[in-house]
XYZ file of C-alpha atoms in Angstrom:
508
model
C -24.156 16.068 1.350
C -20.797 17.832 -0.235
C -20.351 16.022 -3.747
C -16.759 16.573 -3.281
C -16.018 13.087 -0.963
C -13.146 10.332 -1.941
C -15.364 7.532 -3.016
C -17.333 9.991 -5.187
C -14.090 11.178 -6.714
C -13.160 6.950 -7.230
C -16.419 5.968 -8.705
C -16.531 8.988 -11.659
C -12.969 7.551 -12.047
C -13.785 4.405 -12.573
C -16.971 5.319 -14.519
C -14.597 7.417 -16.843
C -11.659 4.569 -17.512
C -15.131 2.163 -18.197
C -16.171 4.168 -20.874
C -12.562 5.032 -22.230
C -11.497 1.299 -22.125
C -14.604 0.463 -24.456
C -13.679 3.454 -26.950
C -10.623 2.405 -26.993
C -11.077 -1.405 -27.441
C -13.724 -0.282 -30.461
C -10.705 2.290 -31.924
C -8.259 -0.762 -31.439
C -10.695 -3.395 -33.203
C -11.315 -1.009 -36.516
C -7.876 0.967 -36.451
C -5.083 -1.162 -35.571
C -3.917 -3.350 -37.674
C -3.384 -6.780 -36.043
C -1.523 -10.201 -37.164
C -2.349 -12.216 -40.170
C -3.470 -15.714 -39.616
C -5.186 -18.758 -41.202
C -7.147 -21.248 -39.360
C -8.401 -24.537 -39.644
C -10.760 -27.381 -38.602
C -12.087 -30.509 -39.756
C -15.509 -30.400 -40.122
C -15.934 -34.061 -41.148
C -13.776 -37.157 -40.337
C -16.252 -40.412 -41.010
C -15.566 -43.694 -42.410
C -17.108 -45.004 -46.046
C -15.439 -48.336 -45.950
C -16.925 -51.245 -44.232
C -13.732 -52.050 -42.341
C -14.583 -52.523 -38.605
C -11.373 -51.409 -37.494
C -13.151 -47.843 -38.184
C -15.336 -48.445 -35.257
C -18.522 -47.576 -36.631
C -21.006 -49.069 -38.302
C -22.050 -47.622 -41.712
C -24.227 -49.244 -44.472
C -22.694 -48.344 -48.031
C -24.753 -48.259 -51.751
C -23.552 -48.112 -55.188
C -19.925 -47.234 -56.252
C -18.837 -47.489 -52.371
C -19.840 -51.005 -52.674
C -18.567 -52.178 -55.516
C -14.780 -51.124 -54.714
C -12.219 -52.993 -52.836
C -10.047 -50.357 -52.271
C -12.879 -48.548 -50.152
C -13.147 -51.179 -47.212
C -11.222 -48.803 -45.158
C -12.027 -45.505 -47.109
C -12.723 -42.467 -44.656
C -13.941 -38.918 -46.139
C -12.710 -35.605 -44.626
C -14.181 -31.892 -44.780
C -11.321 -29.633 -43.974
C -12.147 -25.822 -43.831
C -9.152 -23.357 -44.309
C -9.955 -19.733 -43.542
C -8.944 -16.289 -43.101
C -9.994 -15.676 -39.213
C -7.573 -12.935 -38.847
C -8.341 -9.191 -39.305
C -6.273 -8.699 -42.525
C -6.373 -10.017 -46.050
C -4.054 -12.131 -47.319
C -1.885 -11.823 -50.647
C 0.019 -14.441 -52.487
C 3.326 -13.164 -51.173
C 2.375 -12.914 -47.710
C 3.155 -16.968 -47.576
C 7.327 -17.221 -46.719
C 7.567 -21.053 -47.921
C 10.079 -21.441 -50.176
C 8.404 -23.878 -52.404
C 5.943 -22.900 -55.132
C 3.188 -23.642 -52.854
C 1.760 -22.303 -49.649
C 0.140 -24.691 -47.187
C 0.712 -28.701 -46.426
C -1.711 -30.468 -45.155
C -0.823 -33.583 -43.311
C -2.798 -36.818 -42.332
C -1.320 -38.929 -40.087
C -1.367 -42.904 -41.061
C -3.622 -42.242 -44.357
C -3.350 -42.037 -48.179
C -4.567 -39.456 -49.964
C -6.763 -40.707 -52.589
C -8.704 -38.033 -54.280
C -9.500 -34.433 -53.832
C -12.208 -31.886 -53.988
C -11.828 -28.555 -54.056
C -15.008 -25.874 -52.692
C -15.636 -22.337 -52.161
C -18.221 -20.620 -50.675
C -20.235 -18.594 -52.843
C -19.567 -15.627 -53.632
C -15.646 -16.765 -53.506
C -15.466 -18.564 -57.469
C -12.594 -16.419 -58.046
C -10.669 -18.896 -55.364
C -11.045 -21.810 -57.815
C -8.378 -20.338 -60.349
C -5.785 -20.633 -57.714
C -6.210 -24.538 -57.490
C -3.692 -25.511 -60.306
C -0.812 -28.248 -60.944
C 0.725 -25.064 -62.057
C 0.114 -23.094 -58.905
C 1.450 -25.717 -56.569
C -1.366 -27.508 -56.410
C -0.362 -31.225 -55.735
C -0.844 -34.675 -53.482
C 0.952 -37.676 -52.532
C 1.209 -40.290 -50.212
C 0.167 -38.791 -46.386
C 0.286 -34.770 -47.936
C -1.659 -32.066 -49.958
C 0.053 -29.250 -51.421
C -2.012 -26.155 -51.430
C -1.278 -23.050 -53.826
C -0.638 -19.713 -52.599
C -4.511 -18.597 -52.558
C -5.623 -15.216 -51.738
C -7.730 -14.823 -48.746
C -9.585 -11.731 -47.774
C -11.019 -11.197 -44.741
C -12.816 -14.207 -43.596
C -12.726 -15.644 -46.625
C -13.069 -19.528 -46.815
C -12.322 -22.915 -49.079
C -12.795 -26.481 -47.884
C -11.290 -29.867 -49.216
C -12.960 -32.766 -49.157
C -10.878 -35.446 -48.599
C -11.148 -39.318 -49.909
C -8.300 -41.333 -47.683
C -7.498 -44.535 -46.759
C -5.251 -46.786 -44.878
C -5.886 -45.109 -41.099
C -8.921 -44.970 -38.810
C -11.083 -41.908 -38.269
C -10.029 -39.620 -35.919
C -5.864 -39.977 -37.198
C -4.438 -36.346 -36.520
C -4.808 -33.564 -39.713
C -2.269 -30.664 -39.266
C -2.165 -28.080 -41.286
C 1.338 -26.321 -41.635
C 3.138 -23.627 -43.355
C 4.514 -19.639 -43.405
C 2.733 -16.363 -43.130
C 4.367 -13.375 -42.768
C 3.689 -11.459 -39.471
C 1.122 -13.823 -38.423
C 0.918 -17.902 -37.610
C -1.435 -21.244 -38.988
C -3.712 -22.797 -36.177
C -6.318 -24.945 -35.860
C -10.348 -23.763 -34.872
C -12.180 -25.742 -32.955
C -14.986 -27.102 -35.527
C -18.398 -25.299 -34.801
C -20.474 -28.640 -35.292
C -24.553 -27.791 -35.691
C -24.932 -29.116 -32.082
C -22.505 -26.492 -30.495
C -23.747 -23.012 -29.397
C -21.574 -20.852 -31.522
C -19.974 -17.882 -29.498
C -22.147 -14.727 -28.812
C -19.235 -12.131 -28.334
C -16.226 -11.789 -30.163
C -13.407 -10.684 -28.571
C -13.967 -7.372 -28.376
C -17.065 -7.648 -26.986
C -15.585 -10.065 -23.897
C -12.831 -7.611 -23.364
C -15.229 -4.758 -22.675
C -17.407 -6.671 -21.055
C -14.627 -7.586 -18.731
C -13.349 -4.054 -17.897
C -16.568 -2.822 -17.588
C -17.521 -5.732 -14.929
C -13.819 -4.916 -13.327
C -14.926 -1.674 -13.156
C -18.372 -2.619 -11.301
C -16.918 -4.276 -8.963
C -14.512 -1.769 -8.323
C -17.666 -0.066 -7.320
C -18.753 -2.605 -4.877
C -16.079 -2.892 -3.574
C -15.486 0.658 -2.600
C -18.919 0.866 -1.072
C -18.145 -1.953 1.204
C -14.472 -1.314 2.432
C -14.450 2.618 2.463
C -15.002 3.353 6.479
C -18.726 5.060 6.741
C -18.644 4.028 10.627
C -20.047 7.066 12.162
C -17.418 9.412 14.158
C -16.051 8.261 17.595
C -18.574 8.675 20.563
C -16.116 11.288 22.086
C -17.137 13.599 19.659
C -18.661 16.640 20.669
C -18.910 20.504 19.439
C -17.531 23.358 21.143
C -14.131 25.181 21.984
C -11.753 23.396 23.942
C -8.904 24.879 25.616
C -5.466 22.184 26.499
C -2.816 23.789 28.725
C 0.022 22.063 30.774
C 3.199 19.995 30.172
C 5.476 20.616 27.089
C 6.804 17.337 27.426
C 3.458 16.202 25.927
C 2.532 18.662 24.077
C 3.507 16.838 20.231
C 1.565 14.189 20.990
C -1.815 16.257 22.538
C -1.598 18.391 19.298
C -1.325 15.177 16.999
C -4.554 14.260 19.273
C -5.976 17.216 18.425
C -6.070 17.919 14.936
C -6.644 13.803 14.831
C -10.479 15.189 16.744
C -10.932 17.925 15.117
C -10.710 15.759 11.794
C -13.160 13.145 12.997
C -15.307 15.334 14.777
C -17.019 18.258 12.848
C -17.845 21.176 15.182
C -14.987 20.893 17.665
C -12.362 23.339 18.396
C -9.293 22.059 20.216
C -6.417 24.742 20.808
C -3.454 23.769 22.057
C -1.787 26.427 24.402
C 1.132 24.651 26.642
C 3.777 26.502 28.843
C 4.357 23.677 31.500
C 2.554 21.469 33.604
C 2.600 23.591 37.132
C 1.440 27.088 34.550
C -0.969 24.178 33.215
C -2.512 23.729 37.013
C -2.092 27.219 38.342
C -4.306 28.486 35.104
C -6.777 25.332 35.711
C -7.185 26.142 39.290
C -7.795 29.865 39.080
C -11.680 30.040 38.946
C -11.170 33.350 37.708
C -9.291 32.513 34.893
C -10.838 33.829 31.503
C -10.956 31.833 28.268
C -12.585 30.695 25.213
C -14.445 27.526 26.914
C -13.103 24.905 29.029
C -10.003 24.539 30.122
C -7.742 20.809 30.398
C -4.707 20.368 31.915
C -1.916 17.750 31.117
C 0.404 17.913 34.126
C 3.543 15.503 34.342
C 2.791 13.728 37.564
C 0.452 14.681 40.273
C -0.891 17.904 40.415
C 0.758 20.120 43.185
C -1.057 20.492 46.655
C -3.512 23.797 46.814
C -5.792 23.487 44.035
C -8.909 21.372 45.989
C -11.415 21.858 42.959
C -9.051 20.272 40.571
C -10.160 16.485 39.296
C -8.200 14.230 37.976
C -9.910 12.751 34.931
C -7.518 9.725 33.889
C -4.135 8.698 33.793
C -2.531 9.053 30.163
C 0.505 7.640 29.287
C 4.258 6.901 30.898
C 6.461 9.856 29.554
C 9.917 8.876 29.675
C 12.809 11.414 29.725
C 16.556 11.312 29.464
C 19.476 13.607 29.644
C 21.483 15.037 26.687
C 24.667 16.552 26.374
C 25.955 18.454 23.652
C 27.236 15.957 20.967
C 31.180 17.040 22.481
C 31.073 15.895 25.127
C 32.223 11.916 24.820
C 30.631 10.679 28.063
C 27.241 8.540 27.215
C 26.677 6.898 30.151
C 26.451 8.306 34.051
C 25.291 6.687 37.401
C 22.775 8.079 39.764
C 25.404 9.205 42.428
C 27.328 11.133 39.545
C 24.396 12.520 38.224
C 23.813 14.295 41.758
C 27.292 15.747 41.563
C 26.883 17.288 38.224
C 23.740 19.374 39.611
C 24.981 20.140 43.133
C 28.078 21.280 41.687
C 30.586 19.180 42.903
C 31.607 17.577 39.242
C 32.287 20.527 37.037
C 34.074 18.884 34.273
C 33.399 16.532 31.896
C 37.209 15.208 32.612
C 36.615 13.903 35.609
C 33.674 11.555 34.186
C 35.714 10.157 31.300
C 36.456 12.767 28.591
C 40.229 13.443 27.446
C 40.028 16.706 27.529
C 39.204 19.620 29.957
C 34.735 20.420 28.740
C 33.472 22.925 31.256
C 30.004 21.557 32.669
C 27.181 23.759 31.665
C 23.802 22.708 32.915
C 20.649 24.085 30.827
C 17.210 23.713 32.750
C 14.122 24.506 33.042
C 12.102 26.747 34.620
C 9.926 26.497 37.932
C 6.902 25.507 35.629
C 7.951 22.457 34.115
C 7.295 19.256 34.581
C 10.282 17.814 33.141
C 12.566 19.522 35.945
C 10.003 18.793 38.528
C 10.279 14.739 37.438
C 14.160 15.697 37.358
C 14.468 17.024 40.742
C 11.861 14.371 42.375
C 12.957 11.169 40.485
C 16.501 11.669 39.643
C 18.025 14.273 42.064
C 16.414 13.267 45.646
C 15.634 17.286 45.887
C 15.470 20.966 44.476
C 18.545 21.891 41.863
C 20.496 23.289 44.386
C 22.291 25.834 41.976
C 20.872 29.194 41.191
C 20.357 30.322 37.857
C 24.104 32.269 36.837
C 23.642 32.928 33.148
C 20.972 34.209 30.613
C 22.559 32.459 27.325
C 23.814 29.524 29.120
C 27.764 30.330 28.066
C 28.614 33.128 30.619
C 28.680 33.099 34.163
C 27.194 36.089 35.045
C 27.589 35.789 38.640
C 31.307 34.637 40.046
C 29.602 33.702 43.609
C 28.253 30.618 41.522
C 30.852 27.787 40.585
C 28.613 26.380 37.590
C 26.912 27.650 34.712
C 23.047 27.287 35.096
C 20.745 28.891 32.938
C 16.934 28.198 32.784
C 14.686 28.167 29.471
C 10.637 28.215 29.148
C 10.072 25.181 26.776
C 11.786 21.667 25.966
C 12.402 22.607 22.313
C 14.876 25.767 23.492
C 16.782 23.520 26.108
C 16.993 21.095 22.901
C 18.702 23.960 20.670
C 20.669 25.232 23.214
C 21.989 22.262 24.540
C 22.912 21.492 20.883
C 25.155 24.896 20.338
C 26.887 25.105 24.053
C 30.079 22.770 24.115
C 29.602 21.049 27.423
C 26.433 21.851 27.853
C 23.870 18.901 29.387
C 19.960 19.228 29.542
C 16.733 16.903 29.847
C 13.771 16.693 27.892
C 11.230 13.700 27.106
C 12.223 10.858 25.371
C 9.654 11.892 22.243
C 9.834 9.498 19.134
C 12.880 8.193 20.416
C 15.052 10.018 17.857
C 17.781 12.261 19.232
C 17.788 16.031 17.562
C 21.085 16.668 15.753
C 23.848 18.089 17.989
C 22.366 15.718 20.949
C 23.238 12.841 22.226
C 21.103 10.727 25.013
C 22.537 9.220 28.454
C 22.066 6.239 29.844
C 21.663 6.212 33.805
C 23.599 3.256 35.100
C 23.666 1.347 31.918
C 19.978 1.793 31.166
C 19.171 3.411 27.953
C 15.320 4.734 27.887
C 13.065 2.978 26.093
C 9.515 2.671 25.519
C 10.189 -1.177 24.535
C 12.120 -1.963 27.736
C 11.188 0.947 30.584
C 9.351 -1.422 32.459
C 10.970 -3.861 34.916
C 14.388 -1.941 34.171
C 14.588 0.295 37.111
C 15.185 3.881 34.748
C 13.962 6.357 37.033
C 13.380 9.072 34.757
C 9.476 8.948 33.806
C 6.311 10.445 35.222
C 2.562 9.555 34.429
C 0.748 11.773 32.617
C -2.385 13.326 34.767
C -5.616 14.366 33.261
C -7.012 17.851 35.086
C -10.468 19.624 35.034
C -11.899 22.113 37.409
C -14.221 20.068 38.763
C -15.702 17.437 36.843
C -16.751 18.122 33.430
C -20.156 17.302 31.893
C -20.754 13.690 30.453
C -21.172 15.339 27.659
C -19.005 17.904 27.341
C -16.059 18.543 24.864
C -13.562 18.320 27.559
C -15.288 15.065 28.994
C -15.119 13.338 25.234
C -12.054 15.030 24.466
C -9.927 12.870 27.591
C -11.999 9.773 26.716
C -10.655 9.737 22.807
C -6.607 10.467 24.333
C -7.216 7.646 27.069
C -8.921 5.429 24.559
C -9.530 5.964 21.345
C -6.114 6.734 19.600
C -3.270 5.252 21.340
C -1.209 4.879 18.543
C -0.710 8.628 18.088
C 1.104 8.049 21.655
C 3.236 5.442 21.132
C 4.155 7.530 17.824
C 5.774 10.400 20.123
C 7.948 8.018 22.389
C 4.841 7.413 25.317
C 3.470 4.249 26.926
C -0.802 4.436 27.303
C -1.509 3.086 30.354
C -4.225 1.141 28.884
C -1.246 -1.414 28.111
C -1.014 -4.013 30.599
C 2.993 -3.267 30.764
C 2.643 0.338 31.774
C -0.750 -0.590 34.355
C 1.208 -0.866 37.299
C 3.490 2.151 36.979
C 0.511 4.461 35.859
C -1.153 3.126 39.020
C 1.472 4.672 40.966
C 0.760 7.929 40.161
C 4.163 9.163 40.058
């Protein structure tokens, strides 16, 4: 199996931005600095008095029973920290007040305080001075600037009264570059938190990165190739008019199908048939012919193996000429001659007629002739660059060319000139422009029902029928089924859609 495959390619990707986004994450958490910030939580909120109103029953001893002033006494354990990931320095606090932090209690007095520090942290205490800011009064606390490394920690405990248990506690106050919030309390009943954040934001990517994984497994297309496939050398001859869209088909097999050789060779549908139906006829593997329209009378061992597509044509005249619309009857003029100028159909000026066709192979005049004209182009060929007459005993200009895309150029360089080709993509080639036969503009959106008589259905040919198996078999089932949107891409109707059944039917 080559190693060298898309979702290969997408999963060492993905494997590599896993492993970067944790590096980087770790780089992040020791190297850049982040925001200061202090937190806080109440650790303790109970009642000591024996004031109902606190809502919960408590049986007091001692001192707590011996003073009036405690019936509606609560206690508080308030732990102020440094949960941030630098330390913090005296001057880092912006109040501008000699102290640092308030605390607030909501609807109780502040009756006594007691400072603590973990240990380890006695150095804290000196910071806890009337001096230093250090203060209370009514509802408040005034803390002191203290220094606080890296999770460093004090706690007050709290005597209050006056308010029931559970009255809000907000702590408040300035740090530069960084903010004051509360922490949830981490009470001995709560599972403290396995990961920090680091830890969850790798743990996230990498998951993301899993299920990149997955994910790739199950949407990238494994379905094995198309049952058309098959290995070999095929040969596809026949109509210009379709050849875009048979060598978009190709390359689209060859892709899908390894061991399959599909080279596209057209000069016309009638060359297309004659080189099908000579049984002598040397080449590279088997031959299939696209013809526009039935395949001429003569060739017996020829089979028809599927109708394709409507391929529509129109006319085009050289972008000078201001006429854009012709009838059928006028049309007929133009090509037997009798309609030379452009004045006569419209234009201001005096354009000399030039008609560019093709030549007895194609197809596209063959559709012309049979669909549009009623009969043969009844003028002989008088030119060879489609600007001179070369012969005086002919009234018109007439040249023929071998392919669609020269009657295309040259129709774009002659002033007057007019041509036909197939519709295509729909797009008209700079220099161009399309007609419209009596009013009708071709279109693959509205050819149906509208009465344009310029199309032909695109025949199928093999001599005699092909293997079941056999490259040219599979290769006509993927154009008649497989890939129709390669079809519709160059301007063609598949007959396998229900508006086009009828017409393809017809066989014209």
């Amino acid at each position: 199996m080559e190693w060298f495959t898309a979702e290969n390619v997408i999963a060492v990707f993905t494997a590599g931005v896993g492993v970067a986004v944790s590096i980087g994450v770790l780089r992040y958490e020791r190297r850049v600095p982040r925001r200061t910030r202090i937190g806080y939580r109440v650790q303790m909120d109970t009642p000591i008095g024996s004031d109902v109103s606190q809502g919960r029953a408590n049986v007091r001893l001692g001192l707590f029973d011996e003073t009036p002033d405690m019936s509606d006494a609560t206690l508080v354990l308030l732990r102020i920290e440094n949960d941030g990931s630098q330390s913090i320095a005296g001057d880092d606090y912006t109040g501008r007040e000699l102290h640092g932090l308030t605390v607030e209690f909501t609807d109780r007095m502040v009756r006594g305080i007691a400072v603590t520090q973990p240990v380890g942290a006695e150095h804290l205490m000196e910071h806890f001075t009337p001096a230093a800011g250090m203060r209370h009064g009514g509802q408040l606390i005034r803390l002191p600037r203290v220094p606080l490394n890296r999770n460093e920690h004090f706690k007050l405990l709290v005597l209050l009264t006056g308010g029931p248990v559970g009255s809000p506690i907000r702590v408040v106050g300035g740090i530069r570059d960084g903010e004051i919030r509360p922490n949830t309390a981490a009470r001995p009943d709560d599972k403290p938190p396995l990961f920090s954040r680091a830890a969850r934001f790798i743990t996230v990517a990498l998951t993301a990165g899993m299920v990149t994984l997955a994910t790739m497994i199950l949407v990238v297309d494994r379905t094995p190739p198309p049952v058309e496939c098959a290995r070999g050398k095929l040969t596809v001859v026949g109509s210009t008019a379709f050849e875009p869209a048979v060598a978009d088909l190709a390359k689209l097999y060859m892709e899908q199908c390894e061991g399959a050789t599909v080279a596209v060779d057209m000069h016309g549908s009638d060359a297309g048939v004659r080189l099908l139906g000579d049984a002598t006829a040397s080449t590279p593997g088997p031959v299939v012919a696209f013809s526009d329209g039935p395949k001429p009378n003569g060739y017996p061992r020829l089979r028809e193996n599927g109708r394709i597509a409507l391929v529509l044509f129109s006319l085009v005249v050289n972008d000078g000429v201001p006429v854009r619309n012709l009838s059928l009857e006028n049309i007929r003029k133009i090509y037997r001659g009798e309609i030379r100028d452009w004045k006569n159909l419209g234009s201001p000026t005096s354009i000399p007629i030039r008609l560019v066709s093709r030549d007895a192979d194609s197809g596209t005049r063959t559709a012309l002739q049979s669909r549009v004209l009623g009969g043969n182009e009844p003028i002989p060929t008088s030119s060879r660059d489609c600007e001179t007459n070369d012969d005086p005993a002919v009234p018109v200009v007439r040249c023929e060319l071998g392919s669609t895309e020269e009657v295309l150029r040259k129709v774009a360089r002659v002033d007057g000139a007019i041509g036909y080709s197939e519709l295509r993509d729909g797009r008209t080639p700079a220099g161009l422009a399309r007609l419209s036969i009596d009013g009708v503009t071709p279109s693959p959106d509205t050819i149906t029902g509208t009465g344009y008589p310029y199309w032909v259905t695109e025949h199928a040919y093999t001599y005699d029928a092909p293997p079941a198996g056999s490259l040219a078999a599979r290769f006509i089932a993927y154009v008649t089924s497989h890939d129709q949107q390669a079809l519709r891409a160059h301007g063609h109707v598949p007959c396998s859609e229900a508006r086009a059944a009828a017409m393809c039917a017809s066989g014209a």
